[in-house]
Amino acid sequence: VTLCNGQIPKFDSSFGTNGFVQTDISKYNDAAQVIALQPDGKILLGGHISHESGSFGMAIARYNANGTLDKSFSIDGIDTFIIGDVNSFNTLDMIVSIQVQTDGKIVAAARTNDYDASFQVISKVVLVRYNADGTRDNSFGNNGLVFGDVKNSEPSTIVLQPDGKIVLAGTRTVKQTAQPQMYIQMIISRFNTDGSVDDSFGTQGTVVINPGSDKLISFRPTTLIIQPDGKILSYAIYWDAGKQIGKTGIIRCNANGSLDNTFGNKGFNISSYYTSGSCHAMSLQEDGKIVVVGYTNSPPEYINKLVLARYKSDGSADPAFGTNGITYFHFDTTAVLKGTVNGGVLALQKDGKIIVRGAGYSDSLSKSLLFRYNTDGSLDSTFGVNGVTFYNYKLGESNVIPAGDMILQPDGKLLTGASIFGQSSSYFSMARLIMSLNTGVIDAEPGTSNLLFYPNPVSNISTLQYELLNTETVNIIIYDMTGKIINVPVKNESRQLGKNIETIDFSSLSAGSYILTIQTGKGNTNIKIIK
């Protein structure tokens, strides 16, 4: 028997409630933007909560590996606070990035609001450091808080260097003297381990990233990576307000903040494709190659296409990946799965394959998309339907759409933030999916070939496809692991020579492991299945 894998991810029933966790913190609208995984397997969620006035406050929660709240963290697993005026709808405090130090302390980057001399609302960067138990670390800044020195700035992401220094990427908004409009500049700042500004980096701890003197060009960073050699990679949305053109850009700086002129064009690599999107991510392979994901809607089609690209360590396109270093995906009218598509976040498997999560729709419903690519940029045909799968999660009458951050755990399971649609309020939410789904054939006898069973782990309805070498009387029996017969979907029925397809209902089965047996006159074929 040849088993053809077309595995579809399944929500992990050992996590939360059927693979999904939601926490109602404020009784209003809460949202988790970022996920961090501790070395002990505990999970941190960061974002914001809402108050009755409409103001936002910062929030961080810690969960055990099974999705339950870790009551040893802060107060019953949750810490919330607000810096601005809780009664002002202009207060928009929120955590946007989390990193875990080697000593177990937790660093979060957040934005808060302030007022300038003319009482205009301006944004500010704030770093927060927590002890491992969720209390604020008083050895960091002022009572665990550090405010950035750059005026009217917002954080996008932070990373930790091996020496413990904190590197932050974000933006600042600057008013032009000759014109009334504002323009946006990308900034990278570095802080010492105690929260003080690192004066050895840039100018007073900050560098301003701009590819030229044109103030109509701006970058908005989405991802920041510290290379093993200490150089700093950032991935950003590039916008030319004069030409009304959006692209993406990779920027590399030396460890002191200066642009690395050995990378791309004087430290910059601006994409050849256009985009108007903001969901983009970057990962660094062990060999130093750079993988980025986003989406494009370039002319003449003006349809959203997922774009995945790989670059060599010097910023040049990798010709061994896709076509000239780039691969595009969109659904055509003949596709099994249909809908629009855009790319968001990615993760690298240990075998080098690339997991991409995007968004799309099918049957007029918003759903999440998962793609898996081989190391050469081709879609992995052993995953989903030709490398792609739609999925969503139902919570009552509401749709749960994976959104925000995504982390591939060391055991291969996928953690993803989630958004809930169809409820009166939103919550801190996340989901976990099983990705390593190779269960396969236990044993096989002559009589069947080209066996395909999917998905496995099973959903409520799964499909069994097999070929018979002769016309046979067939039984299909499902056993539990003690050998007890649980169900007989096909009993003493004739099946013809060649391909046969059975649709099997597993909705009545409890979660667990089972054996599916195909009986013919030539013998038995057994498959281990999981629900």
Short mmCIF file of C-alpha atoms in Angstrom, two decimals, residues 236-517:
data_model
loop_
_atom_site.label_atom_id
_atom_site.label_comp_id
_atom_site.label_asym_id
_atom_site.label_seq_id
_atom_site.Cartn_x
_atom_site.Cartn_y
_atom_site.Cartn_z
CA ALA A 236 9.31 47.28 6.46
CA ILE A 237 6.49 48.63 4.37
CA TYR A 238 7.86 51.20 1.93
CA TRP A 239 5.54 54.02 0.85
CA ASP A 240 6.24 56.74 -1.70
CA ALA A 241 3.53 59.34 -1.07
CA GLY A 242 4.59 61.36 -4.12
CA LYS A 243 4.17 58.50 -6.57
CA GLN A 244 1.47 56.76 -4.50
CA ILE A 245 3.47 53.51 -4.70
CA GLY A 246 3.80 50.92 -1.97
CA LYS A 247 6.53 48.29 -1.84
CA THR A 248 8.45 46.40 0.82
CA GLY A 249 12.00 46.90 1.95
CA ILE A 250 14.67 44.97 3.81
CA ILE A 251 17.19 47.11 5.66
CA ARG A 252 20.41 45.90 7.28
CA CYS A 253 22.41 47.86 9.82
CA ASN A 254 25.74 47.16 11.41
CA ALA A 255 25.86 46.48 15.13
CA ASN A 256 26.48 50.18 15.82
CA GLY A 257 23.40 51.26 13.86
CA SER A 258 25.12 52.43 10.69
CA LEU A 259 23.75 51.14 7.39
CA ASP A 260 25.52 48.04 6.09
CA ASN A 261 26.73 49.04 2.62
CA THR A 262 27.53 45.39 1.75
CA PHE A 263 23.79 44.61 1.75
CA GLY A 264 21.62 45.34 -1.28
CA ASN A 265 21.93 48.94 -2.42
CA LYS A 266 23.80 50.72 0.38
CA GLY A 267 21.93 48.78 3.05
CA PHE A 268 18.50 48.68 1.36
CA ASN A 269 16.67 46.09 -0.72
CA ILE A 270 13.44 47.51 -2.12
CA SER A 271 11.06 44.94 -3.62
CA SER A 272 10.28 44.77 -7.32
CA TYR A 273 6.59 44.11 -6.59
CA TYR A 274 4.00 46.58 -5.35
CA THR A 275 1.82 46.28 -2.29
CA SER A 276 -0.74 48.28 -0.38
CA GLY A 277 -0.81 45.87 2.52
CA SER A 278 0.67 45.96 5.98
CA CYS A 279 0.79 42.25 6.87
CA HIS A 280 4.36 41.23 6.23
CA ALA A 281 6.91 39.09 8.05
CA MET A 282 10.49 37.89 7.75
CA SER A 283 12.52 34.91 8.99
CA LEU A 284 16.21 34.09 8.84
CA GLN A 285 17.31 30.62 7.73
CA GLU A 286 20.25 28.87 9.40
CA ASP A 287 22.29 29.36 6.21
CA GLY A 288 21.79 33.14 6.43
CA LYS A 289 19.21 33.40 3.66
CA ILE A 290 16.26 35.71 4.29
CA VAL A 291 12.63 34.66 3.72
CA VAL A 292 9.90 37.31 3.53
CA VAL A 293 6.15 37.11 2.98
CA GLY A 294 3.49 39.65 2.08
CA TYR A 295 1.01 40.26 -0.67
CA THR A 296 0.85 42.23 -3.85
CA ASN A 297 -1.98 43.67 -5.92
CA SER A 298 0.05 45.02 -8.80
CA PRO A 299 -1.42 45.91 -12.19
CA PRO A 300 -2.73 44.77 -14.56
CA GLU A 301 -4.85 42.26 -12.59
CA TYR A 302 -5.18 44.26 -9.36
CA ILE A 303 -5.98 41.07 -7.44
CA ASN A 304 -4.39 40.08 -4.17
CA LYS A 305 -1.61 37.56 -4.54
CA LEU A 306 0.45 36.06 -1.78
CA VAL A 307 4.12 36.70 -2.42
CA LEU A 308 6.95 34.72 -0.84
CA ALA A 309 10.54 35.69 -1.58
CA ARG A 310 14.00 34.58 -0.53
CA TYR A 311 17.22 36.55 -0.63
CA LYS A 312 20.84 35.63 -0.18
CA SER A 313 22.70 37.00 2.82
CA ASP A 314 23.96 39.93 0.71
CA GLY A 315 20.41 41.00 -0.17
CA SER A 316 20.42 39.69 -3.74
CA ALA A 317 17.54 37.50 -4.99
CA ASP A 318 18.06 33.75 -4.51
CA PRO A 319 17.66 32.13 -7.97
CA ALA A 320 17.23 28.69 -6.34
CA PHE A 321 13.87 29.83 -4.91
CA GLY A 322 10.75 30.19 -7.05
CA THR A 323 11.34 32.28 -10.17
CA ASN A 324 14.24 34.67 -9.68
CA GLY A 325 13.78 34.40 -5.94
CA ILE A 326 10.03 35.06 -5.81
CA THR A 327 6.91 32.90 -5.88
CA TYR A 328 3.32 34.16 -6.17
CA PHE A 329 0.04 32.48 -5.30
CA HIS A 330 -3.57 33.28 -6.07
CA PHE A 331 -6.67 31.16 -6.59
CA ASP A 332 -7.79 30.62 -10.16
CA THR A 333 -11.30 29.70 -11.25
CA THR A 334 -10.45 26.00 -11.47
CA ALA A 335 -8.96 25.75 -7.97
CA VAL A 336 -10.43 23.32 -5.45
CA LEU A 337 -10.16 26.11 -2.89
CA LYS A 338 -11.38 29.52 -4.03
CA GLY A 339 -11.26 33.06 -2.73
CA THR A 340 -9.04 36.09 -2.33
CA VAL A 341 -5.73 35.75 -0.55
CA ASN A 342 -3.18 37.85 1.26
CA GLY A 343 -0.08 36.83 3.16
CA GLY A 344 0.66 37.64 6.76
CA VAL A 345 3.08 35.70 8.96
CA LEU A 346 5.48 32.82 8.50
CA ALA A 347 7.44 30.21 10.43
CA LEU A 348 10.29 27.91 9.44
CA GLN A 349 10.08 24.20 10.18
CA LYS A 350 13.16 22.27 11.33
CA ASP A 351 13.32 20.59 7.90
CA GLY A 352 13.46 23.99 6.18
CA LYS A 353 9.89 23.97 4.90
CA ILE A 354 8.04 27.26 5.24
CA ILE A 355 4.64 27.68 6.92
CA VAL A 356 2.72 30.80 5.86
CA ARG A 357 -0.53 31.99 7.37
CA GLY A 358 -2.68 34.30 5.34
CA ALA A 359 -6.33 35.23 5.02
CA GLY A 360 -8.99 34.63 2.43
CA TYR A 361 -12.56 33.56 2.03
CA SER A 362 -14.44 30.49 0.91
CA ASP A 363 -18.20 30.07 0.60
CA SER A 364 -18.54 33.79 1.44
CA LEU A 365 -16.94 33.21 4.86
CA SER A 366 -13.71 34.76 6.09
CA LYS A 367 -11.23 32.01 6.85
CA SER A 368 -7.59 31.60 7.62
CA LEU A 369 -5.26 30.09 5.08
CA LEU A 370 -2.24 27.95 5.75
CA PHE A 371 0.37 27.28 3.08
CA ARG A 372 3.40 25.05 3.26
CA TYR A 373 6.28 25.56 0.85
CA ASN A 374 9.23 23.36 0.07
CA THR A 375 12.73 24.77 0.39
CA ASP A 376 12.80 25.60 -3.34
CA GLY A 377 9.67 27.76 -3.13
CA SER A 378 7.25 25.21 -4.58
CA LEU A 379 4.05 24.39 -2.70
CA ASP A 380 4.26 21.18 -0.65
CA SER A 381 1.74 18.79 -2.21
CA THR A 382 1.75 16.61 0.94
CA PHE A 383 0.04 19.42 2.85
CA GLY A 384 -3.67 20.24 2.52
CA VAL A 385 -4.82 20.48 -1.09
CA ASN A 386 -1.67 20.95 -3.16
CA GLY A 387 0.01 22.82 -0.32
CA VAL A 388 -2.91 25.03 0.79
CA THR A 389 -5.74 24.65 3.26
CA PHE A 390 -8.61 26.84 4.44
CA TYR A 391 -9.78 26.41 7.99
CA ASN A 392 -11.77 28.15 10.66
CA TYR A 393 -13.14 27.41 14.11
CA LYS A 394 -16.75 27.72 15.18
CA LEU A 395 -17.55 29.01 18.67
CA GLY A 396 -21.32 28.81 18.90
CA GLU A 397 -22.53 30.97 16.03
CA SER A 398 -19.27 32.93 15.85
CA ASN A 399 -16.35 32.45 13.49
CA VAL A 400 -12.90 32.32 15.04
CA ILE A 401 -10.25 33.49 12.58
CA PRO A 402 -6.57 32.98 13.42
CA ALA A 403 -4.95 36.41 13.34
CA GLY A 404 -2.03 38.37 14.70
CA ASP A 405 1.10 36.55 15.84
CA MET A 406 2.12 32.95 15.09
CA ILE A 407 4.76 30.69 16.66
CA LEU A 408 5.87 27.20 15.69
CA GLN A 409 6.54 25.33 18.93
CA PRO A 410 9.57 23.02 19.29
CA ASP A 411 7.17 20.03 19.12
CA GLY A 412 5.87 21.22 15.74
CA LYS A 413 2.51 22.49 16.99
CA LEU A 414 1.41 25.90 15.75
CA LEU A 415 0.31 28.66 18.13
CA THR A 416 -1.66 31.47 16.56
CA GLY A 417 -3.52 34.48 17.81
CA ALA A 418 -7.21 34.56 17.01
CA SER A 419 -10.04 36.99 16.40
CA ILE A 420 -13.71 36.25 17.03
CA PHE A 421 -16.43 37.55 14.72
CA GLY A 422 -20.12 37.43 15.53
CA GLN A 423 -19.98 38.21 19.26
CA SER A 424 -20.83 41.47 21.00
CA SER A 425 -17.27 41.84 22.35
CA SER A 426 -13.80 40.50 21.62
CA TYR A 427 -11.41 38.65 23.91
CA PHE A 428 -7.80 37.69 24.45
CA SER A 429 -7.78 34.64 22.19
CA MET A 430 -5.44 32.07 20.69
CA ALA A 431 -5.56 28.65 19.08
CA ARG A 432 -3.16 25.74 18.71
CA LEU A 433 -3.01 23.41 15.74
CA ILE A 434 -1.36 20.05 15.22
CA MET A 435 0.91 20.26 12.20
CA SER A 436 2.96 17.04 12.42
CA LEU A 437 0.24 14.70 11.27
CA ASN A 438 2.08 11.69 9.85
CA THR A 439 0.21 8.68 11.25
CA GLY A 440 0.42 6.39 8.24
CA VAL A 441 -0.18 2.69 7.60
CA ILE A 442 0.43 0.17 10.38
CA ASP A 443 0.38 -2.87 8.15
CA ALA A 444 -0.87 -3.80 4.71
CA GLU A 445 -1.78 -6.93 2.77
CA PRO A 446 -2.16 -7.39 -0.99
CA GLY A 447 -5.48 -6.30 -2.42
CA THR A 448 -5.45 -2.51 -2.14
CA SER A 449 -3.08 0.16 -3.37
CA ASN A 450 -2.73 3.95 -3.73
CA LEU A 451 -4.40 4.54 -0.38
CA LEU A 452 -5.26 8.11 0.58
CA PHE A 453 -6.96 9.01 3.88
CA TYR A 454 -7.48 12.65 4.83
CA PRO A 455 -7.56 14.64 6.98
CA ASN A 456 -5.72 12.73 9.70
CA PRO A 457 -6.21 13.68 12.54
CA VAL A 458 -9.79 13.43 11.39
CA SER A 459 -12.44 16.10 11.25
CA ASN A 460 -16.11 15.14 11.56
CA ILE A 461 -16.07 14.00 7.94
CA SER A 462 -13.01 12.35 6.37
CA THR A 463 -12.35 10.80 2.99
CA LEU A 464 -10.85 7.38 2.26
CA GLN A 465 -9.59 6.82 -1.27
CA TYR A 466 -8.19 3.46 -2.37
CA GLU A 467 -7.69 1.27 -5.42
CA LEU A 468 -8.70 -2.39 -5.59
CA LEU A 469 -6.66 -4.80 -7.67
CA ASN A 470 -9.88 -6.81 -8.25
CA THR A 471 -13.61 -6.42 -7.66
CA GLU A 472 -14.05 -7.29 -3.98
CA THR A 473 -16.52 -7.50 -1.12
CA VAL A 474 -15.33 -4.83 1.29
CA ASN A 475 -15.76 -4.15 5.00
CA ILE A 476 -14.48 -0.96 6.60
CA ILE A 477 -14.29 -1.24 10.37
CA ILE A 478 -13.20 1.24 13.03
CA TYR A 479 -11.67 -0.17 16.24
CA ASP A 480 -10.55 1.55 19.41
CA MET A 481 -7.06 0.78 20.69
CA THR A 482 -8.37 -2.13 22.82
CA GLY A 483 -9.70 -3.89 19.71
CA LYS A 484 -13.36 -3.07 20.35
CA ILE A 485 -15.45 -2.39 17.22
CA ILE A 486 -16.69 1.21 17.34
CA ASN A 487 -18.30 1.56 13.92
CA VAL A 488 -18.68 -0.30 10.61
CA PRO A 489 -19.14 2.38 7.90
CA VAL A 490 -19.07 -0.20 5.08
CA LYS A 491 -20.38 -3.74 5.64
CA ASN A 492 -20.18 -6.53 3.05
CA GLU A 493 -20.53 -4.17 0.12
CA SER A 494 -19.21 -4.80 -3.38
CA ARG A 495 -16.57 -2.42 -4.70
CA GLN A 496 -15.26 -2.41 -8.26
CA LEU A 497 -11.77 -2.86 -9.61
CA GLY A 498 -9.93 0.48 -9.59
CA LYS A 499 -10.41 3.67 -7.59
CA ASN A 500 -13.03 3.81 -4.82
CA ILE A 501 -13.88 6.75 -2.57
CA GLU A 502 -15.65 6.50 0.79
CA THR A 503 -16.89 9.42 2.89
CA ILE A 504 -16.79 8.45 6.56
CA ASP A 505 -18.59 10.22 9.40
CA PHE A 506 -16.49 10.47 12.58
CA SER A 507 -18.70 13.01 14.39
CA SER A 508 -19.84 10.49 17.03
CA LEU A 509 -16.30 9.47 17.98
CA SER A 510 -14.65 10.83 21.10
CA ALA A 511 -11.15 12.29 20.92
CA GLY A 512 -8.49 9.57 20.83
CA SER A 513 -6.67 7.05 18.65
CA TYR A 514 -8.37 4.42 16.50
CA ILE A 515 -7.61 1.80 13.87
CA LEU A 516 -9.44 1.89 10.54
CA THR A 517 -9.37 -1.51 8.82
#
